[in-house]
GROMACS .gro file of C-alpha atoms in nm:
model
  292
    1MET     CA    1  -1.672 -15.244  11.203
    2PRO     CA    2  -1.584 -14.887  11.302
    3GLY     CA    3  -1.873 -14.640  11.301
    4GLY     CA    4  -2.189 -14.738  11.117
    5ALA     CA    5  -2.563 -14.695  11.133
    6ASP     CA    6  -2.575 -14.798  11.500
    7VAL     CA    7  -2.348 -14.509  11.604
    8THR     CA    8  -2.528 -14.203  11.739
    9PRO     CA    9  -2.323 -13.885  11.776
   10GLU     CA   10  -2.410 -13.693  12.092
   11SER     CA   11  -2.372 -13.322  12.156
   12VAL     CA   12  -2.102 -13.276  12.421
   13LEU     CA   13  -2.064 -12.898  12.399
   14SER     CA   14  -2.367 -12.680  12.338
   15LEU     CA   15  -2.214 -12.378  12.167
   16GLY     CA   16  -2.417 -12.297  11.859
   17ALA     CA   17  -2.096 -12.203  11.678
   18THR     CA   18  -2.135 -12.004  11.360
   19LEU     CA   19  -1.853 -12.201  11.195
   20GLY     CA   20  -1.698 -12.456  11.429
   21GLU     CA   21  -1.378 -12.598  11.281
   22GLY     CA   22  -1.021 -12.718  11.332
   23PRO     CA   23  -1.061 -12.979  11.611
   24VAL     CA   24  -0.731 -13.121  11.733
   25TRP     CA   25  -0.650 -13.335  12.038
   26THR     CA   26  -0.333 -13.251  12.227
   27GLY     CA   27  -0.234 -13.267  12.593
   28ASP     CA   28  -0.555 -13.455  12.678
   29ARG     CA   29  -0.753 -13.152  12.565
   30LEU     CA   30  -0.968 -13.081  12.261
   31TRP     CA   31  -0.884 -12.757  12.081
   32PHE     CA   32  -1.113 -12.609  11.815
   33VAL     CA   33  -1.226 -12.275  11.675
   34ASP     CA   34  -1.530 -12.076  11.573
   35ILE     CA   35  -1.393 -11.911  11.261
   36LYS     CA   36  -1.650 -11.638  11.212
   37GLU     CA   37  -1.664 -11.540  11.580
   38HIS     CA   38  -1.280 -11.523  11.606
   39ARG     CA   39  -1.275 -11.770  11.895
   40LEU     CA   40  -1.025 -12.036  11.999
   41TYR     CA   41  -1.148 -12.298  12.245
   42ARG     CA   42  -0.985 -12.556  12.472
   43HIS     CA   43  -1.202 -12.826  12.628
   44ASP     CA   44  -1.111 -13.077  12.898
   45PRO     CA   45  -1.363 -13.365  12.871
   46ALA     CA   46  -1.244 -13.509  13.203
   47THR     CA   47  -1.348 -13.201  13.401
   48GLY     CA   48  -1.593 -13.036  13.164
   49MET     CA   49  -1.385 -12.716  13.163
   50LEU     CA   50  -1.404 -12.495  12.854
   51ASP     CA   51  -1.159 -12.209  12.799
   52MET     CA   52  -1.192 -11.949  12.524
   53TRP     CA   53  -0.964 -11.685  12.374
   54HIS     CA   54  -1.045 -11.412  12.121
   55ALA     CA   55  -0.826 -11.419  11.809
   56PRO     CA   56  -0.735 -11.097  11.623
   57ASP     CA   57  -0.938 -11.204  11.317
   58GLN     CA   58  -1.105 -11.511  11.168
   59ILE     CA   59  -0.912 -11.813  11.298
   60GLY     CA   60  -0.910 -12.144  11.112
   61TRP     CA   61  -0.696 -12.361  11.338
   62ALA     CA   62  -0.428 -12.385  11.608
   63LEU     CA   63  -0.166 -12.661  11.630
   64PRO     CA   64   0.085 -12.744  11.906
   65THR     CA   65   0.456 -12.679  11.860
   66GLU     CA   66   0.778 -12.829  11.997
   67ARG     CA   67   0.821 -12.507  12.197
   68GLY     CA   68   0.506 -12.576  12.396
   69ASP     CA   69   0.299 -12.298  12.243
   70MET     CA   70   0.082 -12.310  11.929
   71ILE     CA   71   0.083 -12.187  11.570
   72ALA     CA   72  -0.254 -12.045  11.465
   73GLY     CA   73  -0.389 -11.976  11.118
   74VAL     CA   74  -0.566 -11.639  11.117
   75LYS     CA   75  -0.706 -11.437  10.828
   76THR     CA   76  -0.412 -11.198  10.862
   77GLY     CA   77  -0.159 -11.483  10.850
   78LEU     CA   78   0.024 -11.721  11.079
   79HIS     CA   79   0.043 -11.627  11.447
   80ARG     CA   80   0.219 -11.773  11.748
   81PHE     CA   81  -0.031 -11.827  12.029
   82SER     CA   82   0.052 -11.856  12.399
   83PRO     CA   83  -0.209 -12.042  12.606
   84GLU     CA   84  -0.049 -11.897  12.920
   85THR     CA   85  -0.092 -11.531  12.824
   86GLY     CA   86  -0.358 -11.554  12.553
   87ALA     CA   87  -0.138 -11.346  12.322
   88PHE     CA   88  -0.141 -11.386  11.944
   89THR     CA   89   0.190 -11.272  11.791
   90PRO     CA   90   0.213 -11.227  11.411
   91LEU     CA   91   0.461 -11.471  11.259
   92HIS     CA   92   0.424 -11.472  10.879
   93ASP     CA   93   0.164 -11.381  10.617
   94PRO     CA   94   0.186 -11.628  10.326
   95GLU     CA   95  -0.055 -11.422  10.115
   96PRO     CA   96   0.010 -11.050  10.165
   97THR     CA   97  -0.129 -10.968   9.819
   98ARG     CA   98  -0.454 -11.162   9.866
   99PRO     CA   99  -0.659 -10.970  10.125
  100GLY     CA  100  -0.975 -11.152  10.015
  101ASN     CA  101  -0.834 -11.485  10.135
  102ARG     CA  102  -0.813 -11.639  10.480
  103LEU     CA  103  -0.633 -11.943  10.622
  104ASN     CA  104  -0.874 -12.233  10.656
  105ASP     CA  105  -0.737 -12.573  10.763
  106ALA     CA  106  -0.406 -12.740  10.849
  107ALA     CA  107  -0.230 -13.054  10.972
  108THR     CA  108   0.119 -13.144  11.096
  109ASP     CA  109   0.320 -13.431  10.948
  110PRO     CA  110   0.562 -13.662  11.136
  111SER     CA  111   0.854 -13.434  11.044
  112GLY     CA  112   0.687 -13.141  11.219
  113ARG     CA  113   0.596 -12.959  10.898
  114ILE     CA  114   0.260 -12.782  10.895
  115TRP     CA  115   0.059 -12.817  10.575
  116LEU     CA  116  -0.192 -12.533  10.559
  117GLY     CA  117  -0.447 -12.412  10.310
  118SER     CA  118  -0.613 -12.084  10.226
  119MET     CA  119  -0.947 -12.003  10.070
  120HIS     CA  120  -1.137 -11.713   9.917
  121ASP     CA  121  -1.343 -11.575  10.205
  122GLU     CA  122  -1.640 -11.491   9.981
  123GLU     CA  123  -1.610 -11.837   9.821
  124THR     CA  124  -1.618 -11.714   9.460
  125GLU     CA  125  -1.256 -11.696   9.335
  126ALA     CA  126  -1.011 -11.982   9.284
  127SER     CA  127  -0.740 -11.818   9.497
  128GLY     CA  128  -0.704 -12.081   9.770
  129ALA     CA  129  -0.362 -12.245   9.789
  130LEU     CA  130  -0.179 -12.512   9.988
  131TYR     CA  131   0.141 -12.413  10.172
  132ARG     CA  132   0.415 -12.593  10.364
  133LEU     CA  133   0.561 -12.442  10.682
  134ASP     CA  134   0.891 -12.603  10.782
  135ARG     CA  135   1.108 -12.458  11.060
  136GLY     CA  136   0.963 -12.114  11.008
  137HIS     CA  137   0.998 -12.118  10.628
  138CYS     CA  138   0.665 -12.106  10.441
  139VAL     CA  139   0.638 -12.196  10.070
  140HIS     CA  140   0.363 -12.265   9.817
  141ALA     CA  141   0.322 -12.644   9.792
  142GLY     CA  142   0.271 -12.634   9.414
  143LEU     CA  143  -0.080 -12.778   9.382
  144PRO     CA  144  -0.344 -12.614   9.161
  145GLU     CA  145  -0.536 -12.337   9.337
  146VAL     CA  146  -0.906 -12.375   9.420
  147VAL     CA  147  -1.179 -12.167   9.584
  148ILE     CA  148  -1.179 -12.354   9.918
  149THR     CA  149  -0.891 -12.577  10.031
  150ASN     CA  150  -0.965 -12.825  10.309
  151GLY     CA  151  -0.793 -13.104  10.491
  152PRO     CA  152  -0.511 -13.158  10.446
  153ALA     CA  153  -0.468 -13.503  10.599
  154ILE     CA  154  -0.137 -13.689  10.639
  155SER     CA  155  -0.057 -14.061  10.648
  156ALA     CA  156   0.117 -14.214  10.950
  157ASP     CA  157   0.450 -14.231  10.766
  158GLY     CA  158   0.416 -13.879  10.627
  159ARG     CA  159   0.458 -13.994  10.267
  160THR     CA  160   0.099 -13.937  10.150
  161LEU     CA  161  -0.113 -13.623  10.171
  162TRP     CA  162  -0.484 -13.584  10.101
  163HIS     CA  163  -0.596 -13.239   9.983
  164THR     CA  164  -0.962 -13.138   9.954
  165ASP     CA  165  -1.117 -12.912   9.692
  166THR     CA  166  -1.443 -12.849   9.877
  167LEU     CA  167  -1.648 -12.679   9.604
  168GLY     CA  168  -1.506 -12.921   9.347
  169LYS     CA  169  -1.633 -13.199   9.580
  170THR     CA  170  -1.307 -13.389   9.530
  171ILE     CA  171  -1.042 -13.521   9.769
  172TRP     CA  172  -0.701 -13.557   9.604
  173ARG     CA  173  -0.419 -13.790   9.708
  174VAL     CA  174  -0.057 -13.694   9.647
  175SER     CA  175   0.280 -13.844   9.738
  176VAL     CA  176   0.523 -13.654   9.959
  177ASP     CA  177   0.901 -13.679   9.913
  178GLU     CA  178   1.135 -13.663  10.211
  179ASP     CA  179   1.206 -13.296  10.146
  180GLY     CA  180   0.835 -13.212  10.130
  181THR     CA  181   0.807 -13.195   9.752
  182LEU     CA  182   0.469 -13.314   9.632
  183GLY     CA  183   0.404 -13.553   9.346
  184LYS     CA  184   0.121 -13.547   9.094
  185PRO     CA  185  -0.224 -13.536   9.259
  186GLU     CA  186  -0.467 -13.820   9.185
  187ALA     CA  187  -0.840 -13.812   9.252
  188PHE     CA  188  -0.911 -14.019   9.564
  189VAL     CA  189  -1.283 -13.955   9.617
  190THR     CA  190  -1.550 -13.740   9.451
  191ILE     CA  191  -1.862 -13.676   9.659
  192GLU     CA  192  -2.180 -13.739   9.463
  193ASP     CA  193  -2.446 -13.474   9.410
  194GLY     CA  194  -2.684 -13.435   9.702
  195ALA     CA  195  -2.439 -13.567   9.962
  196GLY     CA  196  -2.292 -13.235  10.068
  197TYR     CA  197  -1.938 -13.103  10.033
  198PRO     CA  198  -1.618 -13.264  10.164
  199ASP     CA  199  -1.480 -13.053  10.448
  200GLY     CA  200  -1.200 -13.130  10.694
  201ALA     CA  201  -1.033 -13.472  10.669
  202VAL     CA  202  -0.826 -13.690  10.901
  203ILE     CA  203  -0.655 -14.030  10.878
  204ASP     CA  204  -0.707 -14.307  11.135
  205ALA     CA  205  -0.463 -14.571  11.261
  206GLU     CA  206  -0.575 -14.815  10.990
  207GLY     CA  207  -0.492 -14.570  10.711
  208CYS     CA  208  -0.854 -14.483  10.636
  209LEU     CA  209  -0.976 -14.130  10.569
  210TRP     CA  210  -1.265 -13.964  10.754
  211THR     CA  211  -1.423 -13.650  10.611
  212GLY     CA  212  -1.689 -13.419  10.742
  213LEU     CA  213  -1.970 -13.338  10.499
  214PHE     CA  214  -2.084 -12.976  10.496
  215GLY     CA  215  -2.453 -12.987  10.406
  216GLY     CA  216  -2.436 -13.368  10.404
  217TRP     CA  217  -2.564 -13.454  10.753
  218GLY     CA  218  -2.276 -13.687  10.832
  219VAL     CA  219  -1.917 -13.806  10.840
  220ARG     CA  220  -1.777 -14.065  10.603
  221ARG     CA  221  -1.491 -14.315  10.633
  222TYR     CA  222  -1.310 -14.432  10.319
  223ASP     CA  223  -1.059 -14.715  10.295
  224PRO     CA  224  -0.708 -14.657  10.153
  225ALA     CA  225  -0.836 -14.731   9.801
  226GLY     CA  226  -1.114 -14.471   9.824
  227LYS     CA  227  -1.401 -14.714   9.885
  228LEU     CA  228  -1.678 -14.589  10.114
  229MET     CA  229  -1.683 -14.799  10.431
  230VAL     CA  230  -1.895 -14.613  10.685
  231THR     CA  231  -2.135 -14.319  10.707
  232VAL     CA  232  -2.212 -14.175  11.050
  233LYS     CA  233  -2.536 -13.975  11.041
  234PHE     CA  234  -2.578 -13.653  11.243
  235PRO     CA  235  -2.886 -13.456  11.353
  236VAL     CA  236  -2.733 -13.144  11.196
  237ALA     CA  237  -2.643 -13.071  10.835
  238ASN     CA  238  -2.302 -12.905  10.851
  239ILE     CA  239  -2.026 -13.127  10.988
  240THR     CA  240  -1.688 -12.965  10.936
  241LYS     CA  241  -1.419 -13.197  11.074
  242ILE     CA  242  -1.344 -13.466  11.332
  243ALA     CA  243  -1.050 -13.522  11.566
  244PHE     CA  244  -0.963 -13.844  11.746
  245GLY     CA  245  -0.921 -13.801  12.120
  246GLY     CA  246  -0.993 -13.949  12.461
  247PRO     CA  247  -0.848 -14.277  12.593
  248GLY     CA  248  -0.676 -14.465  12.314
  249LEU     CA  249  -0.772 -14.189  12.069
  250CYS     CA  250  -1.093 -14.381  11.999
  251THR     CA  251  -1.345 -14.101  12.049
  252ALA     CA  252  -1.429 -13.893  11.743
  253TYR     CA  253  -1.503 -13.528  11.825
  254ALA     CA  254  -1.684 -13.342  11.548
  255THR     CA  255  -1.724 -12.968  11.498
  256THR     CA  256  -2.036 -12.837  11.323
  257ALA     CA  257  -2.170 -12.506  11.193
  258ARG     CA  258  -2.480 -12.288  11.180
  259LYS     CA  259  -2.338 -12.090  10.887
  260GLY     CA  260  -2.565 -12.086  10.580
  261LEU     CA  261  -2.872 -12.222  10.757
  262SER     CA  262  -3.201 -12.036  10.730
  263ALA     CA  263  -3.415 -11.948  11.031
  264ALA     CA  264  -3.643 -12.241  10.949
  265GLU     CA  265  -3.348 -12.479  10.919
  266LEU     CA  266  -3.203 -12.356  11.248
  267GLU     CA  267  -3.535 -12.423  11.416
  268GLN     CA  268  -3.523 -12.779  11.283
  269GLN     CA  269  -3.158 -12.818  11.387
  270PRO     CA  270  -3.134 -12.685  11.744
  271LEU     CA  271  -2.796 -12.858  11.791
  272ALA     CA  272  -2.633 -12.696  11.488
  273GLY     CA  273  -2.295 -12.550  11.580
  274ASP     CA  274  -2.241 -12.786  11.875
  275VAL     CA  275  -1.945 -13.017  11.926
  276PHE     CA  276  -2.043 -13.383  11.899
  277ALA     CA  277  -1.872 -13.706  12.000
  278PHE     CA  278  -1.910 -14.070  11.902
  279ASP     CA  279  -1.722 -14.397  11.943
  280ALA     CA  280  -1.519 -14.431  11.626
  281GLY     CA  281  -1.445 -14.799  11.684
  282VAL     CA  282  -1.089 -14.737  11.566
  283SER     CA  283  -0.795 -14.537  11.697
  284GLY     CA  284  -0.678 -14.214  11.547
  285LEU     CA  285  -0.321 -14.096  11.496
  286PRO     CA  286  -0.144 -13.878  11.754
  287VAL     CA  287  -0.093 -13.514  11.663
  288HIS     CA  288   0.271 -13.424  11.594
  289ALA     CA  289   0.420 -13.108  11.737
  290ALA     CA  290   0.516 -12.848  11.476
  291ASN     CA  291   0.886 -12.767  11.433
  292SER     CA  292   0.823 -12.395  11.379
   0.00000   0.00000   0.00000
């Protein structure tokens, strides 16, 4: 069975990130960010090389495009990022009237649409929304707004989307029409008290959902019906998201965070903020290039 109690995640990048997030595997490289430190990273596990760029503000994610560059979600809006020059070029601000928000997490579907969420940076107001970016056109996806959006995660056929209300501790499942219109959301999983908060989510090749648990010391795998299948325990409390990479997309890379930990907790968790890896025992899905 994939994952399980016998799986031990190992630190593969000792970074001590304040808020590591947004891991994505593309071009045989692992990309991820440190939101609070405004950093975008690219790691080559084969050579051990680690590149870093400074973003113009808090950066939640970066995803590859059909043009060969990347679209990045920054607090000030969507930017086009060039790995060759390191330049971030403003593209579109989906929330010009919400300066207290920032972009938080995103995923690309098989049609090349980017589904992206925002959140209230101080984590107190329900102003976080889900948006759809399709060929440069960005629209509100129509789901109820929450304090912190996370995920989203997309099925292999692009017809199902999972959307996370982190503070509400609920992952929602919603159908996706061919034109990107969303159906009525249904509760997929609610995380029980004491188990942390659902953070970034991703779907594997068997249609199961993996979610990081912020404050929950682990990653969970749920089957397509929402039944808990596997819990992978970590030596740190705040696991934000995993990405499938490596040969056969069978290695799970997990970002973690030091954010919110006291000095005493940091002393007990010396690996907090590192990037971890473990054998997922199942393949992930390839990342689609964005059409924008």
